[in-house]
Amino acid sequence: MAVDKSEMFRAAINKQADDEIAELTAKLRAKKNAAGKAKAELAVREELAAVHAEQNAAETRFKKEMSRCDFETARAVRVHRKELIDGFFEEIRGDLVEFTKSTQYDGYLWNSLKKAEEAFGKNCVILAAVKDVSRLVGITKLEVRADNSILIGGICALDEKRGLFADLSLDKALDDEMEAFSQRSELRL
């Protein structure tokens, strides 16, 4: 019986050792699985962060490209609009040049002279395009001087004593109309 008891005792110790080994092995496997899960979760988070970073970079590139396209489109529209406006006013300039060759232009000059006399009196000097000097000398007693800055026609009046100046030229009127036309809110982008 002593042998059986020592066998039983040994068997019980072996069983207890096997149970403890199995329990420790299970704990190690659980820790290993938990570490694997944590490692897998970390890898997933890193992949997700990389995907988000790539998505943000793509969104930034897309926004930049859209902004560039919007800018280029607006620029092309402005350039085209300017070409149309310049063409339109070049036609008007041509019509004004033709007008200065007509007999109606004498009436326009007469009205401009009256405005200049009303504003500055009989002591003002009239500045005119070189081509209009002889025309004006024939219809006014005021001093008339040639002014190379007047290209289309019309006059400018100058009161040298008071230092006053009035631009009644067709050039100035056309420039003012061109500026006012360009500033219209309907033409802005």
PDB file of C-alpha atoms in Angstrom:
ATOM      1  CA  MET A   1       0.000   0.000   0.000  1.00  0.00           C
ATOM      2  CA  ALA A   2       2.855   2.281   0.636  1.00  0.00           C
ATOM      3  CA  VAL A   3       3.728   2.047  -2.980  1.00  0.00           C
ATOM      4  CA  ASP A   4       0.210   2.764  -4.020  1.00  0.00           C
ATOM      5  CA  LYS A   5       0.037   5.797  -1.761  1.00  0.00           C
ATOM      6  CA  SER A   6       3.318   7.149  -3.055  1.00  0.00           C
ATOM      7  CA  GLU A   7       2.041   6.474  -6.596  1.00  0.00           C
ATOM      8  CA  MET A   8      -1.175   8.210  -5.775  1.00  0.00           C
ATOM      9  CA  PHE A   9       0.695  11.041  -4.131  1.00  0.00           C
ATOM     10  CA  ARG A  10       2.969  11.308  -7.183  1.00  0.00           C
ATOM     11  CA  ALA A  11      -0.014  11.088  -9.487  1.00  0.00           C
ATOM     12  CA  ALA A  12      -1.760  13.837  -7.493  1.00  0.00           C
ATOM     13  CA  ILE A  13       1.355  16.014  -7.605  1.00  0.00           C
ATOM     14  CA  ASN A  14       1.747  15.339 -11.333  1.00  0.00           C
ATOM     15  CA  LYS A  15      -1.924  16.133 -11.906  1.00  0.00           C
ATOM     16  CA  GLN A  16      -1.619  19.328  -9.880  1.00  0.00           C
ATOM     17  CA  ALA A  17       1.556  20.229 -11.816  1.00  0.00           C
ATOM     18  CA  ASP A  18      -0.180  19.408 -15.118  1.00  0.00           C
ATOM     19  CA  ASP A  19      -3.194  21.513 -14.074  1.00  0.00           C
ATOM     20  CA  GLU A  20      -0.931  24.416 -13.125  1.00  0.00           C
ATOM     21  CA  ILE A  21       0.990  24.002 -16.405  1.00  0.00           C
ATOM     22  CA  ALA A  22      -2.279  23.940 -18.335  1.00  0.00           C
ATOM     23  CA  GLU A  23      -3.541  26.983 -16.424  1.00  0.00           C
ATOM     24  CA  LEU A  24      -0.271  28.913 -17.016  1.00  0.00           C
ATOM     25  CA  THR A  25      -0.293  27.835 -20.674  1.00  0.00           C
ATOM     26  CA  ALA A  26      -3.888  29.059 -21.024  1.00  0.00           C
ATOM     27  CA  LYS A  27      -2.955  32.374 -19.377  1.00  0.00           C
ATOM     28  CA  LEU A  28       0.054  32.721 -21.690  1.00  0.00           C
ATOM     29  CA  ARG A  29      -2.138  31.946 -24.706  1.00  0.00           C
ATOM     30  CA  ALA A  30      -4.703  34.492 -23.503  1.00  0.00           C
ATOM     31  CA  LYS A  31      -1.957  37.094 -22.993  1.00  0.00           C
ATOM     32  CA  LYS A  32      -0.523  36.200 -26.383  1.00  0.00           C
ATOM     33  CA  ASN A  33      -3.987  36.513 -27.971  1.00  0.00           C
ATOM     34  CA  ALA A  34      -4.562  39.821 -26.139  1.00  0.00           C
ATOM     35  CA  ALA A  35      -1.148  41.076 -27.261  1.00  0.00           C
ATOM     36  CA  GLY A  36      -1.947  39.898 -30.799  1.00  0.00           C
ATOM     37  CA  LYS A  37      -5.301  41.657 -30.671  1.00  0.00           C
ATOM     38  CA  ALA A  38      -3.677  44.813 -29.305  1.00  0.00           C
ATOM     39  CA  LYS A  39      -1.022  44.575 -32.017  1.00  0.00           C
ATOM     40  CA  ALA A  40      -3.708  43.999 -34.642  1.00  0.00           C
ATOM     41  CA  GLU A  41      -5.768  46.929 -33.302  1.00  0.00           C
ATOM     42  CA  LEU A  42      -2.662  49.109 -33.369  1.00  0.00           C
ATOM     43  CA  ALA A  43      -1.962  48.059 -36.948  1.00  0.00           C
ATOM     44  CA  VAL A  44      -5.601  48.806 -37.878  1.00  0.00           C
ATOM     45  CA  ARG A  45      -5.378  52.233 -36.195  1.00  0.00           C
ATOM     46  CA  GLU A  46      -2.118  52.973 -38.004  1.00  0.00           C
ATOM     47  CA  GLU A  47      -3.667  51.922 -41.321  1.00  0.00           C
ATOM     48  CA  LEU A  48      -6.729  54.051 -40.596  1.00  0.00           C
ATOM     49  CA  ALA A  49      -4.519  57.031 -39.739  1.00  0.00           C
ATOM     50  CA  ALA A  50      -2.618  56.518 -42.998  1.00  0.00           C
ATOM     51  CA  VAL A  51      -5.901  56.324 -44.923  1.00  0.00           C
ATOM     52  CA  HIS A  52      -7.160  59.522 -43.224  1.00  0.00           C
ATOM     53  CA  ALA A  53      -3.866  61.284 -43.964  1.00  0.00           C
ATOM     54  CA  GLU A  54      -4.072  60.195 -47.606  1.00  0.00           C
ATOM     55  CA  GLN A  55      -7.730  61.288 -47.740  1.00  0.00           C
ATOM     56  CA  ASN A  56      -6.857  64.702 -46.283  1.00  0.00           C
ATOM     57  CA  ALA A  57      -3.985  65.088 -48.746  1.00  0.00           C
ATOM     58  CA  ALA A  58      -6.306  64.153 -51.627  1.00  0.00           C
ATOM     59  CA  GLU A  59      -8.944  66.631 -50.414  1.00  0.00           C
ATOM     60  CA  THR A  60      -6.289  69.345 -50.185  1.00  0.00           C
ATOM     61  CA  ARG A  61      -5.051  68.575 -53.710  1.00  0.00           C
ATOM     62  CA  PHE A  62      -8.648  68.575 -54.968  1.00  0.00           C
ATOM     63  CA  LYS A  63      -9.417  71.921 -53.296  1.00  0.00           C
ATOM     64  CA  LYS A  64      -6.201  73.417 -54.705  1.00  0.00           C
ATOM     65  CA  GLU A  65      -7.035  72.194 -58.189  1.00  0.00           C
ATOM     66  CA  MET A  66     -10.617  73.462 -57.935  1.00  0.00           C
ATOM     67  CA  SER A  67      -9.330  76.832 -56.727  1.00  0.00           C
ATOM     68  CA  ARG A  68      -6.849  76.967 -59.596  1.00  0.00           C
ATOM     69  CA  CYS A  69      -9.561  76.056 -62.097  1.00  0.00           C
ATOM     70  CA  ASP A  70     -11.913  78.682 -60.639  1.00  0.00           C
ATOM     71  CA  PHE A  71      -9.132  81.268 -60.839  1.00  0.00           C
ATOM     72  CA  GLU A  72      -8.271  80.344 -64.433  1.00  0.00           C
ATOM     73  CA  THR A  73     -11.938  80.427 -65.439  1.00  0.00           C
ATOM     74  CA  ALA A  74     -12.492  83.811 -63.797  1.00  0.00           C
ATOM     75  CA  ARG A  75      -9.316  85.122 -65.416  1.00  0.00           C
ATOM     76  CA  ALA A  76     -10.383  83.862 -68.840  1.00  0.00           C
ATOM     77  CA  VAL A  77     -13.805  85.474 -68.384  1.00  0.00           C
ATOM     78  CA  ARG A  78     -12.204  88.786 -67.352  1.00  0.00           C
ATOM     79  CA  VAL A  79      -9.819  88.706 -70.323  1.00  0.00           C
ATOM     80  CA  HIS A  80     -12.669  87.929 -72.719  1.00  0.00           C
ATOM     81  CA  ARG A  81     -14.870  90.608 -71.153  1.00  0.00           C
ATOM     82  CA  LYS A  82     -12.030  93.144 -71.471  1.00  0.00           C
ATOM     83  CA  GLU A  83     -11.560  92.213 -75.132  1.00  0.00           C
ATOM     84  CA  LEU A  84     -15.286  92.718 -75.754  1.00  0.00           C
ATOM     85  CA  ILE A  85     -15.332  96.058 -73.922  1.00  0.00           C
ATOM     86  CA  ASP A  86     -12.176  97.242 -75.695  1.00  0.00           C
ATOM     87  CA  GLY A  87     -13.659  96.245 -79.053  1.00  0.00           C
ATOM     88  CA  PHE A  88     -16.944  97.970 -78.247  1.00  0.00           C
ATOM     89  CA  PHE A  89     -15.231 101.203 -77.213  1.00  0.00           C
ATOM     90  CA  GLU A  90     -12.854 101.037 -80.183  1.00  0.00           C
ATOM     91  CA  GLU A  91     -15.956 101.050 -82.407  1.00  0.00           C
ATOM     92  CA  ILE A  92     -17.298 104.042 -80.489  1.00  0.00           C
ATOM     93  CA  ARG A  93     -13.907 105.767 -80.857  1.00  0.00           C
ATOM     94  CA  GLY A  94     -14.129 105.220 -84.624  1.00  0.00           C
ATOM     95  CA  ASP A  95     -17.667 106.633 -84.657  1.00  0.00           C
ATOM     96  CA  LEU A  96     -16.475 109.696 -82.720  1.00  0.00           C
ATOM     97  CA  VAL A  97     -13.601 110.237 -85.172  1.00  0.00           C
ATOM     98  CA  GLU A  98     -16.137 110.105 -87.997  1.00  0.00           C
ATOM     99  CA  PHE A  99     -18.362 112.535 -86.085  1.00  0.00           C
ATOM    100  CA  THR A 100     -15.492 115.036 -85.888  1.00  0.00           C
ATOM    101  CA  LYS A 101     -15.439 115.069 -89.694  1.00  0.00           C
ATOM    102  CA  SER A 102     -19.132 115.972 -89.940  1.00  0.00           C
ATOM    103  CA  THR A 103     -20.811 119.389 -89.997  1.00  0.00           C
ATOM    104  CA  GLN A 104     -22.623 118.498 -86.744  1.00  0.00           C
ATOM    105  CA  TYR A 105     -19.240 118.601 -85.013  1.00  0.00           C
ATOM    106  CA  ASP A 106     -19.154 122.395 -85.473  1.00  0.00           C
ATOM    107  CA  GLY A 107     -22.350 122.605 -83.394  1.00  0.00           C
ATOM    108  CA  TYR A 108     -20.776 120.404 -80.718  1.00  0.00           C
ATOM    109  CA  LEU A 109     -17.709 122.653 -80.606  1.00  0.00           C
ATOM    110  CA  TRP A 110     -19.925 125.758 -80.391  1.00  0.00           C
ATOM    111  CA  ASN A 111     -21.835 124.275 -77.399  1.00  0.00           C
ATOM    112  CA  SER A 112     -18.549 123.324 -75.709  1.00  0.00           C
ATOM    113  CA  LEU A 113     -17.255 126.889 -76.198  1.00  0.00           C
ATOM    114  CA  LYS A 114     -20.416 128.285 -74.607  1.00  0.00           C
ATOM    115  CA  LYS A 115     -19.953 125.978 -71.589  1.00  0.00           C
ATOM    116  CA  ALA A 116     -16.312 127.058 -71.249  1.00  0.00           C
ATOM    117  CA  GLU A 117     -17.271 130.773 -71.406  1.00  0.00           C
ATOM    118  CA  GLU A 118     -20.034 130.256 -68.830  1.00  0.00           C
ATOM    119  CA  ALA A 119     -17.618 128.511 -66.477  1.00  0.00           C
ATOM    120  CA  PHE A 120     -14.524 130.708 -66.914  1.00  0.00           C
ATOM    121  CA  GLY A 121     -15.636 133.899 -68.664  1.00  0.00           C
ATOM    122  CA  LYS A 122     -14.111 135.609 -71.685  1.00  0.00           C
ATOM    123  CA  ASN A 123     -10.522 135.360 -70.438  1.00  0.00           C
ATOM    124  CA  CYS A 124     -10.119 131.599 -70.729  1.00  0.00           C
ATOM    125  CA  VAL A 125      -7.807 129.828 -73.165  1.00  0.00           C
ATOM    126  CA  ILE A 126      -9.204 127.053 -75.339  1.00  0.00           C
ATOM    127  CA  LEU A 127      -7.067 123.969 -75.880  1.00  0.00           C
ATOM    128  CA  ALA A 128      -7.979 121.871 -78.904  1.00  0.00           C
ATOM    129  CA  ALA A 129      -6.742 119.017 -81.057  1.00  0.00           C
ATOM    130  CA  VAL A 130      -4.250 120.188 -83.664  1.00  0.00           C
ATOM    131  CA  LYS A 131      -6.732 119.388 -86.446  1.00  0.00           C
ATOM    132  CA  ASP A 132      -9.455 121.524 -84.786  1.00  0.00           C
ATOM    133  CA  VAL A 133      -7.487 124.735 -84.136  1.00  0.00           C
ATOM    134  CA  SER A 134      -8.381 126.382 -87.451  1.00  0.00           C
ATOM    135  CA  ARG A 135     -12.037 125.383 -87.038  1.00  0.00           C
ATOM    136  CA  LEU A 136     -12.230 126.959 -83.588  1.00  0.00           C
ATOM    137  CA  VAL A 137     -10.393 130.147 -84.545  1.00  0.00           C
ATOM    138  CA  GLY A 138     -13.192 130.694 -87.067  1.00  0.00           C
ATOM    139  CA  ILE A 139     -16.016 130.454 -84.463  1.00  0.00           C
ATOM    140  CA  THR A 140     -14.600 132.077 -81.312  1.00  0.00           C
ATOM    141  CA  LYS A 141     -12.722 135.184 -80.235  1.00  0.00           C
ATOM    142  CA  LEU A 142     -11.090 133.322 -77.340  1.00  0.00           C
ATOM    143  CA  GLU A 143      -7.417 132.366 -77.552  1.00  0.00           C
ATOM    144  CA  VAL A 144      -7.085 128.873 -79.060  1.00  0.00           C
ATOM    145  CA  ARG A 145      -3.984 126.712 -78.552  1.00  0.00           C
ATOM    146  CA  ALA A 146      -3.148 123.276 -79.930  1.00  0.00           C
ATOM    147  CA  ASP A 147      -3.021 120.429 -77.407  1.00  0.00           C
ATOM    148  CA  ASN A 148      -1.434 117.151 -78.505  1.00  0.00           C
ATOM    149  CA  SER A 149      -3.154 115.221 -75.708  1.00  0.00           C
ATOM    150  CA  ILE A 150      -6.560 115.690 -77.394  1.00  0.00           C
ATOM    151  CA  LEU A 151      -6.646 112.969 -80.038  1.00  0.00           C
ATOM    152  CA  ILE A 152     -10.308 112.540 -80.992  1.00  0.00           C
ATOM    153  CA  GLY A 153     -11.641 116.074 -80.626  1.00  0.00           C
ATOM    154  CA  GLY A 154     -13.450 118.536 -78.434  1.00  0.00           C
ATOM    155  CA  ILE A 155     -11.890 121.192 -76.260  1.00  0.00           C
ATOM    156  CA  CYS A 156     -10.408 121.896 -72.869  1.00  0.00           C
ATOM    157  CA  ALA A 157     -10.743 125.274 -71.179  1.00  0.00           C
ATOM    158  CA  LEU A 158      -8.079 126.852 -69.026  1.00  0.00           C
ATOM    159  CA  ASP A 159      -8.286 129.903 -66.757  1.00  0.00           C
ATOM    160  CA  GLU A 160      -4.617 130.644 -66.201  1.00  0.00           C
ATOM    161  CA  LYS A 161      -5.222 133.435 -63.688  1.00  0.00           C
ATOM    162  CA  ARG A 162      -7.308 131.315 -61.313  1.00  0.00           C
ATOM    163  CA  GLY A 163      -5.601 128.013 -62.155  1.00  0.00           C
ATOM    164  CA  LEU A 164      -8.861 126.340 -63.239  1.00  0.00           C
ATOM    165  CA  PHE A 165      -9.181 123.668 -65.919  1.00  0.00           C
ATOM    166  CA  ALA A 166     -12.144 121.932 -67.541  1.00  0.00           C
ATOM    167  CA  ASP A 167     -11.821 118.981 -69.883  1.00  0.00           C
ATOM    168  CA  LEU A 168     -14.725 118.984 -72.348  1.00  0.00           C
ATOM    169  CA  SER A 169     -12.942 116.789 -74.897  1.00  0.00           C
ATOM    170  CA  LEU A 170     -14.432 113.744 -76.565  1.00  0.00           C
ATOM    171  CA  ASP A 171     -11.345 111.830 -75.384  1.00  0.00           C
ATOM    172  CA  LYS A 172     -12.203 112.524 -71.717  1.00  0.00           C
ATOM    173  CA  ALA A 173     -15.895 111.765 -72.274  1.00  0.00           C
ATOM    174  CA  LEU A 174     -15.003 108.417 -73.870  1.00  0.00           C
ATOM    175  CA  ASP A 175     -12.560 107.575 -71.056  1.00  0.00           C
ATOM    176  CA  ASP A 176     -15.204 108.454 -68.440  1.00  0.00           C
ATOM    177  CA  GLU A 177     -17.804 106.285 -70.164  1.00  0.00           C
ATOM    178  CA  MET A 178     -15.356 103.412 -70.463  1.00  0.00           C
ATOM    179  CA  GLU A 179     -14.529 103.654 -66.747  1.00  0.00           C
ATOM    180  CA  ALA A 180     -18.198 103.882 -65.746  1.00  0.00           C
ATOM    181  CA  PHE A 181     -19.052 100.952 -68.010  1.00  0.00           C
ATOM    182  CA  SER A 182     -16.327  98.769 -66.479  1.00  0.00           C
ATOM    183  CA  GLN A 183     -17.499  99.612 -62.936  1.00  0.00           C
ATOM    184  CA  ARG A 184     -21.069  98.441 -63.522  1.00  0.00           C
ATOM    185  CA  SER A 185     -22.018  95.752 -61.037  1.00  0.00           C
ATOM    186  CA  GLU A 186     -23.546  93.619 -63.815  1.00  0.00           C
ATOM    187  CA  LEU A 187     -20.059  93.183 -65.278  1.00  0.00           C
ATOM    188  CA  ARG A 188     -18.346  91.988 -62.118  1.00  0.00           C
ATOM    189  CA  LEU A 189     -17.658  88.335 -61.392  1.00  0.00           C
TER     190      LEU A 189
END
